[in-house]
């Protein structure tokens, strides 16, 4: 049972345009959500997070939106840069972020120059 | 932030043998975690390792197969015992610090 799903295995966008990565979850007990970026041969790097009491969190070019009623979150990257090309993982945690993360399958983003 | 290192970075092992993976954090942390990423799959939590207590294993993972040590606040080891080809994965150490969770670079294990 996949509690966190990233239904798009890959996404390709042009440099300067917006990248939108999507994530759905099934467990209503999740109350903290994170996005990680992963380059080959490296561990995941934390990007941005959002608590369930918010519907938006912004950090520079990265914005995460949370729609609790739809159990859906998305990561927007504006403007996209070639260095953003990586695998992006959505993760969820319950009980106010205990550190036990449930990850989605990942979406490979390619930003073309 | 926390910097996490792992040893070895990769290894090729024979079926039936065991491998111990080391994880070092540059800060003292209470909570450390071990994850596995099988080929083409997502990251799956194996266990939580808190200093001074027994590791807590997730469903599908047992101590006999994945014994964990946590001797102090900056170090942990994960052993993959009696390996089979199905254990071929990337094993990642993670630590929680300042409300955020950081990951090591991973250990790529291939079992032949």
Coordinates of N, CA and C in Angstrom, one line a residue:
Chain A
X1 N 0.8 -1.2 0.0 CA 0.0 0.0 0.0 C 0.9 1.2 0.0
X2 N 0.9 2.0 -1.1 CA 1.7 3.1 -1.3 C 1.0 4.3 -0.7
X3 N 1.4 4.8 0.5 CA 0.7 5.9 1.2 C 1.1 7.2 0.6
X4 N 2.2 7.3 -0.1 CA 2.6 8.6 -0.7 C 3.0 8.3 -2.2
X5 N 2.3 9.0 -3.1 CA 2.5 8.6 -4.5 C 2.9 9.8 -5.3
X6 N 3.8 9.6 -6.1 CA 4.2 10.6 -7.1 C 4.0 9.9 -8.5
X7 N 2.9 10.3 -9.1 CA 2.4 9.5 -10.3 C 3.2 9.8 -11.6
X8 N 4.0 10.9 -11.6 CA 4.7 11.2 -12.8 C 6.2 10.8 -12.5
X9 N 6.7 9.8 -13.2 CA 8.1 9.4 -13.0 C 9.1 10.4 -13.5
X10 N 8.6 11.2 -14.5 CA 9.6 12.1 -15.1 C 8.9 13.4 -15.6
X11 N 9.6 14.5 -15.6 CA 9.1 15.8 -16.1 C 10.2 16.5 -16.8
X12 N 9.9 17.1 -17.9 CA 10.9 17.8 -18.7 C 10.4 19.2 -18.9
X13 N 11.2 20.3 -18.6 CA 10.7 21.7 -18.8 C 11.9 22.5 -19.3
X14 N 11.6 23.6 -19.9 CA 12.6 24.5 -20.5 C 13.1 25.4 -19.4
X15 N 14.4 25.7 -19.5 CA 15.0 26.7 -18.5 C 14.2 27.9 -18.5
X16 N 13.9 28.5 -17.3 CA 13.2 29.7 -17.2 C 11.7 29.5 -16.9
X17 N 11.2 28.3 -17.3 CA 9.8 28.1 -17.1 C 9.5 27.5 -15.7
X18 N 8.2 27.3 -15.4 CA 7.9 26.7 -14.1 C 7.9 25.2 -14.2
X19 N 8.4 24.6 -13.1 CA 8.3 23.1 -13.0 C 7.3 22.9 -11.8
X20 N 6.4 22.0 -12.1 CA 5.4 21.6 -11.1 C 5.4 20.1 -10.9
X21 N 5.8 19.8 -9.6 CA 5.9 18.4 -9.3 C 4.8 18.0 -8.3
X22 N 4.1 17.0 -8.5 CA 2.9 16.6 -7.8 C 3.1 15.4 -6.9
X23 N 2.3 15.4 -5.8 CA 2.4 14.3 -4.8 C 1.0 14.1 -4.2
X24 N 0.6 12.9 -4.1 CA -0.7 12.6 -3.4 C -0.4 11.6 -2.2
X25 N -1.2 11.7 -1.2 CA -1.1 10.9 -0.1 C -2.5 10.3 0.4
X26 N -2.5 9.2 1.1 CA -3.7 8.6 1.5 C -4.0 8.7 3.0
X27 N -2.9 8.8 3.8 CA -3.1 8.7 5.2 C -3.4 10.1 5.8
X28 N -4.6 10.3 6.3 CA -5.0 11.6 6.8 C -4.3 12.0 8.1
X29 N -3.5 11.0 8.7 CA -2.8 11.3 9.9 C -1.5 12.0 9.6
X30 N -1.1 12.0 8.3 CA 0.2 12.8 8.0 C -0.1 14.3 8.3
X31 N 0.9 14.9 8.9 CA 0.7 16.3 9.2 C 1.9 17.2 8.9
X32 N 2.9 16.5 8.3 CA 4.1 17.3 7.9 C 4.6 16.7 6.6
X33 N 4.9 17.6 5.7 CA 5.3 17.1 4.4 C 6.6 17.8 3.9
X34 N 7.5 17.1 3.2 CA 8.8 17.6 2.9 C 9.0 17.2 1.4
X35 N 9.9 18.0 0.8 CA 10.4 17.7 -0.5 C 11.9 17.6 -0.4
X36 N 12.5 16.6 -1.0 CA 13.9 16.4 -1.1 C 14.3 16.3 -2.6
X37 N 15.6 16.7 -2.8 CA 16.2 16.6 -4.1 C 17.3 15.7 -4.0
X38 N 17.5 14.8 -5.0 CA 18.6 13.8 -5.0 C 19.3 13.8 -6.3
X39 N 20.6 14.0 -6.2 CA 21.5 13.8 -7.4 C 22.0 12.4 -7.3
X40 N 22.5 11.9 -8.5 CA 23.1 10.5 -8.5 C 24.2 10.4 -7.6
X41 N 24.4 9.3 -6.9 CA 25.5 9.0 -6.0 C 25.5 10.0 -4.7
X42 N 24.4 10.7 -4.5 CA 24.4 11.5 -3.3 C 23.1 11.1 -2.5
X43 N 23.1 11.5 -1.2 CA 21.9 11.3 -0.5 C 20.9 12.4 -0.7
X44 N 19.6 12.2 -0.4 CA 18.6 13.3 -0.6 C 19.0 14.5 0.2
X45 N 18.7 15.7 -0.4 CA 18.9 16.9 0.2 C 17.6 17.6 0.5
X46 N 17.4 18.1 1.7 CA 16.2 18.7 2.1 C 16.0 20.0 1.3
X47 N 14.8 20.2 0.8 CA 14.5 21.4 0.0 C 13.5 22.4 0.8
X48 N 12.4 21.8 1.1 CA 11.3 22.7 1.7 C 10.3 21.8 2.3
X49 N 9.6 22.3 3.4 CA 8.6 21.5 4.0 C 7.4 22.4 4.3
X50 N 6.3 21.7 4.7 CA 5.1 22.4 5.0 C 4.3 21.6 6.1
X51 N 3.8 22.3 7.1 CA 3.0 21.7 8.1 C 1.5 21.7 7.6
X52 N 0.8 20.8 8.2 CA -0.6 20.7 7.7 C -1.5 21.9 8.1
X53 N -0.9 22.8 9.0 CA -1.7 23.9 9.4 C -1.6 25.1 8.4
X54 N -0.7 24.9 7.4 CA -0.5 25.8 6.3 C -1.0 25.3 5.0
X55 N -1.2 26.2 4.0 CA -1.5 25.7 2.7 C -0.4 26.1 1.7
X56 N 0.5 26.9 2.2 CA 1.6 27.3 1.3 C 2.8 27.7 2.1
X57 N 4.0 27.3 1.5 CA 5.3 27.7 2.1 C 6.2 28.0 0.9
X58 N 6.9 29.2 1.1 CA 7.7 29.6 0.0 C 9.2 29.8 0.5
X59 N 10.1 29.5 -0.4 CA 11.5 29.7 0.0 C 12.3 29.9 -1.3
X60 N 12.5 31.2 -1.6 CA 13.2 31.5 -2.9 C 12.4 31.1 -4.1
X61 N 13.0 30.3 -4.9 CA 12.4 29.8 -6.2 C 11.4 28.7 -5.9
X62 N 11.4 28.1 -4.7 CA 10.6 26.9 -4.4 C 9.4 27.3 -3.5
X63 N 8.2 26.8 -4.0 CA 7.0 27.0 -3.2 C 6.3 25.6 -3.2
X64 N 5.9 25.3 -2.0 CA 5.1 24.1 -1.8 C 3.6 24.5 -1.4
X65 N 2.7 23.8 -2.1 CA 1.3 24.0 -1.8 C 0.7 22.8 -1.3
X66 N -0.2 22.9 -0.3 CA -0.8 21.7 0.3 C -2.3 21.9 0.3
X67 N -3.0 20.9 -0.3 CA -4.5 20.9 -0.3 C -4.9 19.7 0.5
X68 N -5.2 19.9 1.8 CA -5.5 18.8 2.7 C -6.8 18.1 2.3
X69 N -7.8 18.8 1.8 CA -9.0 18.1 1.4 C -8.8 17.1 0.3
X70 N -7.9 17.5 -0.6 CA -7.6 16.6 -1.8 C -6.5 15.7 -1.5
X71 N -5.8 15.8 -0.3 CA -4.6 15.0 0.1 C -3.6 15.1 -1.1
X72 N -3.3 16.3 -1.4 CA -2.4 16.6 -2.5 C -1.5 17.7 -2.2
X73 N -0.2 17.6 -2.6 CA 0.7 18.7 -2.5 C 1.5 18.8 -3.8
X74 N 2.0 20.0 -4.0 CA 2.8 20.2 -5.2 C 4.0 21.1 -4.9
X75 N 5.0 20.9 -5.6 CA 6.2 21.8 -5.5 C 6.4 22.5 -6.8
X76 N 6.5 23.9 -6.7 CA 6.6 24.7 -7.8 C 8.1 25.3 -7.8
X77 N 8.7 25.2 -8.9 CA 10.1 25.8 -9.0 C 10.0 26.8 -10.1
X78 N 10.3 28.1 -9.7 CA 10.2 29.2 -10.7 C 11.3 30.2 -10.4
X79 N 12.1 30.6 -11.4 CA 12.2 29.9 -12.7 C 13.1 28.6 -12.6
X80 N 12.8 27.7 -13.4 CA 13.6 26.4 -13.4 C 15.0 26.7 -14.0
X81 N 16.0 26.0 -13.5 CA 17.4 26.2 -13.9 C 17.9 24.8 -14.2
X82 N 18.9 24.7 -15.1 CA 19.4 23.4 -15.5 C 20.0 22.6 -14.2
X83 N 20.5 23.4 -13.3 CA 21.0 22.8 -12.0 C 19.9 22.1 -11.2
X84 N 18.7 22.4 -11.5 CA 17.6 21.8 -10.8 C 17.3 20.4 -11.3
X85 N 17.9 20.0 -12.3 CA 17.7 18.6 -12.9 C 18.2 17.6 -11.8
X86 N 17.3 16.8 -11.4 CA 17.5 15.8 -10.3 C 16.3 15.0 -10.1
X87 N 16.3 14.1 -9.1 CA 15.1 13.3 -8.7 C 14.6 14.0 -7.5
X88 N 13.3 14.3 -7.5 CA 12.6 14.9 -6.4 C 11.7 14.0 -5.7
X89 N 11.9 13.9 -4.4 CA 11.0 13.0 -3.6 C 10.1 13.8 -2.7
X90 N 8.9 13.4 -2.7 CA 7.9 13.9 -1.7 C 8.0 13.0 -0.5
X91 N 7.8 13.5 0.7 CA 7.8 12.7 1.9 C 6.8 13.2 2.9
X92 N 6.3 12.3 3.7 CA 5.3 12.7 4.7 C 5.6 12.1 6.0
X93 N 5.1 12.8 7.1 CA 5.4 12.3 8.4 C 4.1 12.6 9.3
X94 N 3.9 11.7 10.2 CA 2.8 11.9 11.1 C 3.3 12.3 12.5
X95 N 2.3 12.6 13.4 CA 2.6 12.9 14.8 C 3.6 14.1 14.9
X96 N 3.4 15.1 14.1 CA 4.2 16.3 14.1 C 5.7 16.1 13.9
X97 N 5.9 15.3 12.8 CA 7.3 15.2 12.3 C 8.2 14.5 13.3
X98 N 8.0 13.2 13.5 CA 8.8 12.4 14.4 C 10.1 12.0 13.8
X99 N 10.2 12.2 12.5 CA 11.4 11.8 11.8 C 11.2 10.6 11.0
X100 N 10.1 9.9 11.2 CA 9.8 8.7 10.4 C 9.1 9.2 9.1
X101 N 9.8 9.1 8.0 CA 9.3 9.7 6.8 C 8.9 8.5 5.8
X102 N 7.7 8.8 5.2 CA 7.2 7.9 4.2 C 7.4 8.6 2.8
X103 N 8.2 8.0 1.9 CA 8.6 8.7 0.7 C 7.7 8.2 -0.5
X104 N 7.5 9.1 -1.4 CA 7.0 8.8 -2.7 C 8.1 8.1 -3.6
X105 N 7.7 7.8 -4.8 CA 8.6 7.0 -5.7 C 9.6 7.9 -6.3
X106 N 9.4 9.2 -6.3 CA 10.3 10.2 -6.9 C 9.9 10.6 -8.3
X107 N 10.2 11.8 -8.7 CA 10.0 12.3 -10.1 C 11.3 12.9 -10.6
X108 N 11.7 12.4 -11.7 CA 13.0 12.9 -12.3 C 12.7 14.1 -13.1
X109 N 13.3 15.2 -12.7 CA 13.1 16.5 -13.4 C 14.3 16.8 -14.3
X110 N 14.0 17.1 -15.5 CA 15.1 17.5 -16.5 C 14.7 18.9 -16.9
X111 N 15.7 19.9 -16.7 CA 15.5 21.2 -17.1 C 16.4 21.5 -18.3
X112 N 15.9 21.7 -19.4 CA 16.6 21.9 -20.7 C 17.1 23.3 -20.9
X113 N 18.4 23.5 -21.2 CA 18.8 24.9 -21.4 C 18.2 25.5 -22.6
Chain B
X1 N 22.9 22.8 10.2 CA 22.7 21.6 9.4 C 23.7 20.5 9.9
X2 N 23.5 19.3 9.4 CA 24.3 18.2 9.8 C 25.0 17.6 8.5
X3 N 26.2 17.2 8.7 CA 26.9 16.5 7.6 C 27.1 15.1 8.0
X4 N 26.6 14.2 7.1 CA 26.6 12.8 7.5 C 27.5 12.0 6.5
X5 N 28.4 11.2 7.0 CA 29.2 10.4 6.1 C 28.9 8.9 6.4
X6 N 29.1 8.1 5.3 CA 28.9 6.7 5.4 C 30.1 5.9 4.8
X7 N 30.4 4.8 5.4 CA 31.4 3.9 4.9 C 30.9 2.5 4.9
X8 N 31.1 1.7 3.9 CA 31.7 2.1 2.6 C 30.7 2.8 1.7
X9 N 31.2 3.4 0.7 CA 30.3 4.1 -0.3 C 29.6 3.0 -1.2
X10 N 30.3 1.9 -1.4 CA 29.8 0.9 -2.2 C 30.5 -0.4 -1.9
X11 N 29.9 -1.5 -2.2 CA 30.5 -2.8 -2.0 C 29.8 -3.9 -2.8
X12 N 30.6 -4.9 -3.2 CA 30.0 -6.0 -3.9 C 30.3 -7.2 -3.0
X13 N 29.3 -7.9 -2.6 CA 29.4 -9.0 -1.6 C 28.8 -10.3 -2.1
X14 N 29.3 -11.4 -1.5 CA 28.8 -12.7 -1.9 C 27.6 -13.1 -1.1
X15 N 26.8 -13.8 -1.7 CA 25.6 -14.4 -1.0 C 26.0 -15.1 0.3
X16 N 25.3 -14.9 1.4 CA 25.6 -15.6 2.6 C 26.5 -14.8 3.6
X17 N 27.1 -13.8 3.1 CA 28.0 -13.0 3.9 C 27.3 -11.9 4.6
X18 N 28.0 -11.1 5.4 CA 27.4 -10.0 6.1 C 28.3 -8.7 5.8
X19 N 27.6 -7.6 5.9 CA 28.3 -6.3 5.7 C 27.8 -5.3 6.7
X20 N 28.8 -4.6 7.3 CA 28.4 -3.6 8.3 C 28.7 -2.2 7.7
X21 N 27.7 -1.4 7.7 CA 27.8 0.0 7.2 C 27.9 0.9 8.4
X22 N 28.8 1.9 8.3 CA 29.1 2.8 9.3 C 28.5 4.2 8.9
X23 N 28.0 4.9 9.9 CA 27.4 6.2 9.7 C 27.9 7.2 10.8
X24 N 28.5 8.3 10.3 CA 29.0 9.3 11.2 C 28.4 10.6 11.0
X25 N 27.9 11.2 12.1 CA 27.3 12.6 12.0 C 28.2 13.6 12.6
X26 N 28.3 14.8 12.0 CA 29.2 15.8 12.6 C 28.6 16.5 13.7
X27 N 27.4 16.2 14.2 CA 26.8 16.8 15.3 C 26.2 15.7 16.2
X28 N 26.0 16.0 17.4 CA 25.3 15.1 18.3 C 23.8 15.1 18.0
X29 N 23.3 13.9 17.8 CA 21.8 13.8 17.4 C 21.2 12.7 18.3
X30 N 20.0 12.9 18.6 CA 19.3 11.9 19.4 C 18.8 10.8 18.5
X31 N 18.2 11.2 17.4 CA 17.5 10.3 16.5 C 18.3 10.1 15.2
X32 N 18.5 8.8 14.9 CA 19.1 8.4 13.7 C 18.3 7.3 13.1
X33 N 18.3 7.2 11.7 CA 17.4 6.3 11.0 C 18.2 5.6 9.9
X34 N 17.8 4.4 9.6 CA 18.4 3.7 8.4 C 17.3 3.5 7.4
X35 N 17.5 3.8 6.2 CA 16.6 3.6 5.1 C 17.2 2.7 4.0
X36 N 16.4 2.2 3.2 CA 16.8 1.4 2.1 C 16.1 1.8 0.8
X37 N 16.9 1.9 -0.3 CA 16.3 2.2 -1.6 C 16.6 1.1 -2.5
X38 N 15.7 0.2 -2.8 CA 15.9 -0.8 -3.7 C 15.8 -0.3 -5.1
X39 N 16.4 -1.0 -6.1 CA 16.4 -0.5 -7.5 C 15.1 -0.1 -8.0
X40 N 15.0 1.2 -8.5 CA 13.7 1.7 -9.0 C 12.6 1.9 -8.0
X41 N 13.0 1.9 -6.7 CA 11.9 2.0 -5.7 C 12.2 3.3 -4.9
X42 N 11.3 3.6 -4.0 CA 11.4 4.7 -3.1 C 12.3 4.4 -1.9
X43 N 12.5 5.3 -1.1 CA 13.2 5.1 0.2 C 12.2 4.5 1.2
X44 N 12.7 3.4 1.9 CA 11.9 2.8 2.9 C 12.6 2.7 4.2
X45 N 11.9 3.1 5.3 CA 12.6 3.1 6.6 C 12.7 1.7 7.1
X46 N 14.0 1.4 7.5 CA 14.3 0.1 8.1 C 14.1 0.2 9.6
X47 N 14.7 1.1 10.2 CA 14.6 1.2 11.7 C 15.0 2.6 12.2
X48 N 14.6 2.9 13.4 CA 15.0 4.1 14.1 C 16.0 3.7 15.2
X49 N 17.1 4.4 15.3 CA 18.1 4.0 16.2 C 18.4 5.2 17.2
X50 N 17.9 5.1 18.4 CA 18.1 6.2 19.4 C 19.2 5.7 20.4
X51 N 20.1 6.6 20.7 CA 21.2 6.3 21.6 C 20.6 5.9 23.0
X52 N 21.1 4.8 23.5 CA 20.7 4.3 24.8 C 19.5 3.4 24.8
X53 N 19.0 3.1 23.6 CA 17.9 2.2 23.6 C 18.0 1.2 22.4
X54 N 17.2 0.2 22.4 CA 17.2 -0.7 21.3 C 16.5 -0.1 20.1
X55 N 17.0 -0.4 18.9 CA 16.5 0.1 17.7 C 15.0 -0.4 17.5
X56 N 14.3 0.5 16.9 CA 12.9 0.1 16.6 C 12.7 -0.2 15.1
X57 N 12.3 -1.4 14.8 CA 12.2 -1.8 13.4 C 10.8 -1.6 12.8
X58 N 10.8 -1.3 11.6 CA 9.5 -1.2 10.8 C 9.1 -2.6 10.4
X59 N 7.8 -2.6 10.0 CA 7.2 -3.9 9.6 C 8.0 -4.4 8.4
X60 N 8.3 -5.7 8.4 CA 9.1 -6.3 7.4 C 10.6 -6.3 7.6
X61 N 11.0 -5.7 8.6 CA 12.5 -5.7 8.9 C 12.7 -6.3 10.3
X62 N 13.7 -7.1 10.5 CA 13.9 -7.8 11.8 C 15.3 -7.6 12.2
X63 N 15.5 -7.6 13.5 CA 16.9 -7.4 14.1 C 17.9 -8.4 13.7
X64 N 17.5 -9.7 13.5 CA 18.4 -10.7 13.2 C 19.0 -10.5 11.8
X65 N 18.2 -9.9 10.9 CA 18.7 -9.6 9.6 C 19.4 -8.3 9.5
X66 N 19.0 -7.3 10.2 CA 19.5 -5.9 10.2 C 19.9 -5.4 11.6
X67 N 20.9 -6.1 12.2 CA 21.2 -5.6 13.6 C 21.8 -4.1 13.5
X68 N 21.5 -3.3 14.4 CA 21.9 -1.9 14.5 C 22.6 -1.6 15.8
X69 N 23.7 -0.9 15.7 CA 24.3 -0.4 16.9 C 24.2 1.1 17.0
X70 N 24.2 1.7 18.2 CA 24.1 3.2 18.3 C 24.9 3.4 19.6
X71 N 26.2 3.4 19.6 CA 27.1 3.5 20.8 C 27.1 4.9 21.3
X72 N 26.9 5.9 20.5 CA 27.0 7.3 21.0 C 26.1 8.2 20.2
X73 N 26.2 9.5 20.4 CA 25.3 10.4 19.8 C 25.7 10.8 18.4
X74 N 26.8 10.3 17.9 CA 27.2 10.7 16.6 C 27.5 9.6 15.6
X75 N 27.2 8.4 16.1 CA 27.7 7.2 15.3 C 26.6 6.1 15.4
X76 N 26.5 5.4 14.2 CA 25.6 4.2 14.2 C 26.1 3.2 13.1
X77 N 25.8 2.0 13.3 CA 26.1 1.0 12.3 C 24.9 0.2 12.0
X78 N 24.8 -0.3 10.7 CA 23.8 -1.2 10.3 C 24.5 -2.4 9.6
X79 N 24.1 -3.6 10.1 CA 24.7 -4.8 9.5 C 23.6 -5.4 8.6
X80 N 24.0 -5.8 7.4 CA 23.1 -6.6 6.6 C 23.6 -8.0 6.6
X81 N 22.8 -8.9 7.2 CA 23.3 -10.2 7.6 C 22.9 -11.3 6.6
X82 N 23.7 -12.3 6.4 CA 23.3 -13.4 5.5 C 22.7 -13.0 4.2
X83 N 23.4 -12.2 3.5 CA 22.9 -11.5 2.3 C 22.5 -12.4 1.2
X84 N 21.5 -11.9 0.5 CA 21.0 -12.5 -0.7 C 20.9 -11.5 -1.8
X85 N 20.8 -11.8 -3.0 CA 20.7 -10.8 -4.1 C 19.6 -9.8 -3.9
X86 N 18.5 -10.2 -3.2 CA 17.4 -9.3 -2.9 C 17.8 -8.1 -2.0
X87 N 18.9 -8.3 -1.3 CA 19.4 -7.2 -0.4 C 20.2 -6.1 -1.2
X88 N 20.4 -6.3 -2.5 CA 21.0 -5.3 -3.3 C 20.2 -4.1 -3.3
X89 N 20.8 -3.0 -2.7 CA 20.1 -1.7 -2.5 C 21.1 -0.7 -2.2
X90 N 20.5 0.5 -2.1 CA 21.3 1.6 -1.5 C 20.8 1.8 -0.1
X91 N 21.7 1.8 0.9 CA 21.3 1.9 2.3 C 21.8 3.3 2.7
X92 N 20.8 4.1 3.3 CA 21.1 5.4 3.7 C 20.9 5.6 5.2
X93 N 21.8 6.4 5.7 CA 21.7 6.8 7.1 C 21.1 8.2 7.1
X94 N 20.3 8.4 8.2 CA 19.7 9.7 8.3 C 19.7 10.2 9.7
X95 N 19.7 11.5 9.9 CA 19.7 12.0 11.3 C 18.8 13.2 11.4
X96 N 18.3 13.4 12.5 CA 17.4 14.5 12.7 C 18.1 15.5 13.6
X97 N 18.1 16.8 13.1 CA 18.8 17.8 13.8 C 18.1 19.2 13.6
X98 N 17.7 19.9 14.6 CA 17.1 21.2 14.5 C 15.8 21.1 13.8
X99 N 15.1 20.1 13.9 CA 13.8 20.0 13.3 C 13.8 19.5 11.8
X100 N 15.0 19.4 11.3 CA 15.1 18.9 9.9 C 15.8 17.5 9.9
X101 N 15.6 16.8 8.8 CA 16.2 15.5 8.6 C 17.2 15.5 7.5
X102 N 18.4 15.0 7.8 CA 19.5 15.0 6.8 C 19.8 13.6 6.5
X103 N 20.4 13.4 5.3 CA 20.7 12.1 4.8 C 22.2 12.0 4.5
X104 N 22.8 10.8 4.7 CA 24.1 10.5 4.2 C 24.1 10.2 2.7
X105 N 25.2 10.0 2.1 CA 25.3 9.8 0.6 C 24.9 8.4 0.2
X106 N 24.7 7.5 1.2 CA 24.3 6.2 0.8 C 25.4 5.2 0.6
X107 N 25.1 3.9 0.8 CA 26.0 2.8 0.6 C 25.4 1.9 -0.5
X108 N 26.0 1.8 -1.6 CA 25.4 1.0 -2.7 C 25.9 -0.4 -2.6
X109 N 25.0 -1.3 -2.2 CA 25.4 -2.7 -2.0 C 24.9 -3.6 -3.1
X110 N 25.8 -4.4 -3.7 CA 25.4 -5.4 -4.7 C 25.8 -6.8 -4.2
X111 N 24.8 -7.7 -4.2 CA 25.0 -9.0 -3.7 C 25.0 -10.0 -4.8
X112 N 26.1 -10.7 -5.0 CA 26.1 -11.7 -6.1 C 26.0 -13.1 -5.7

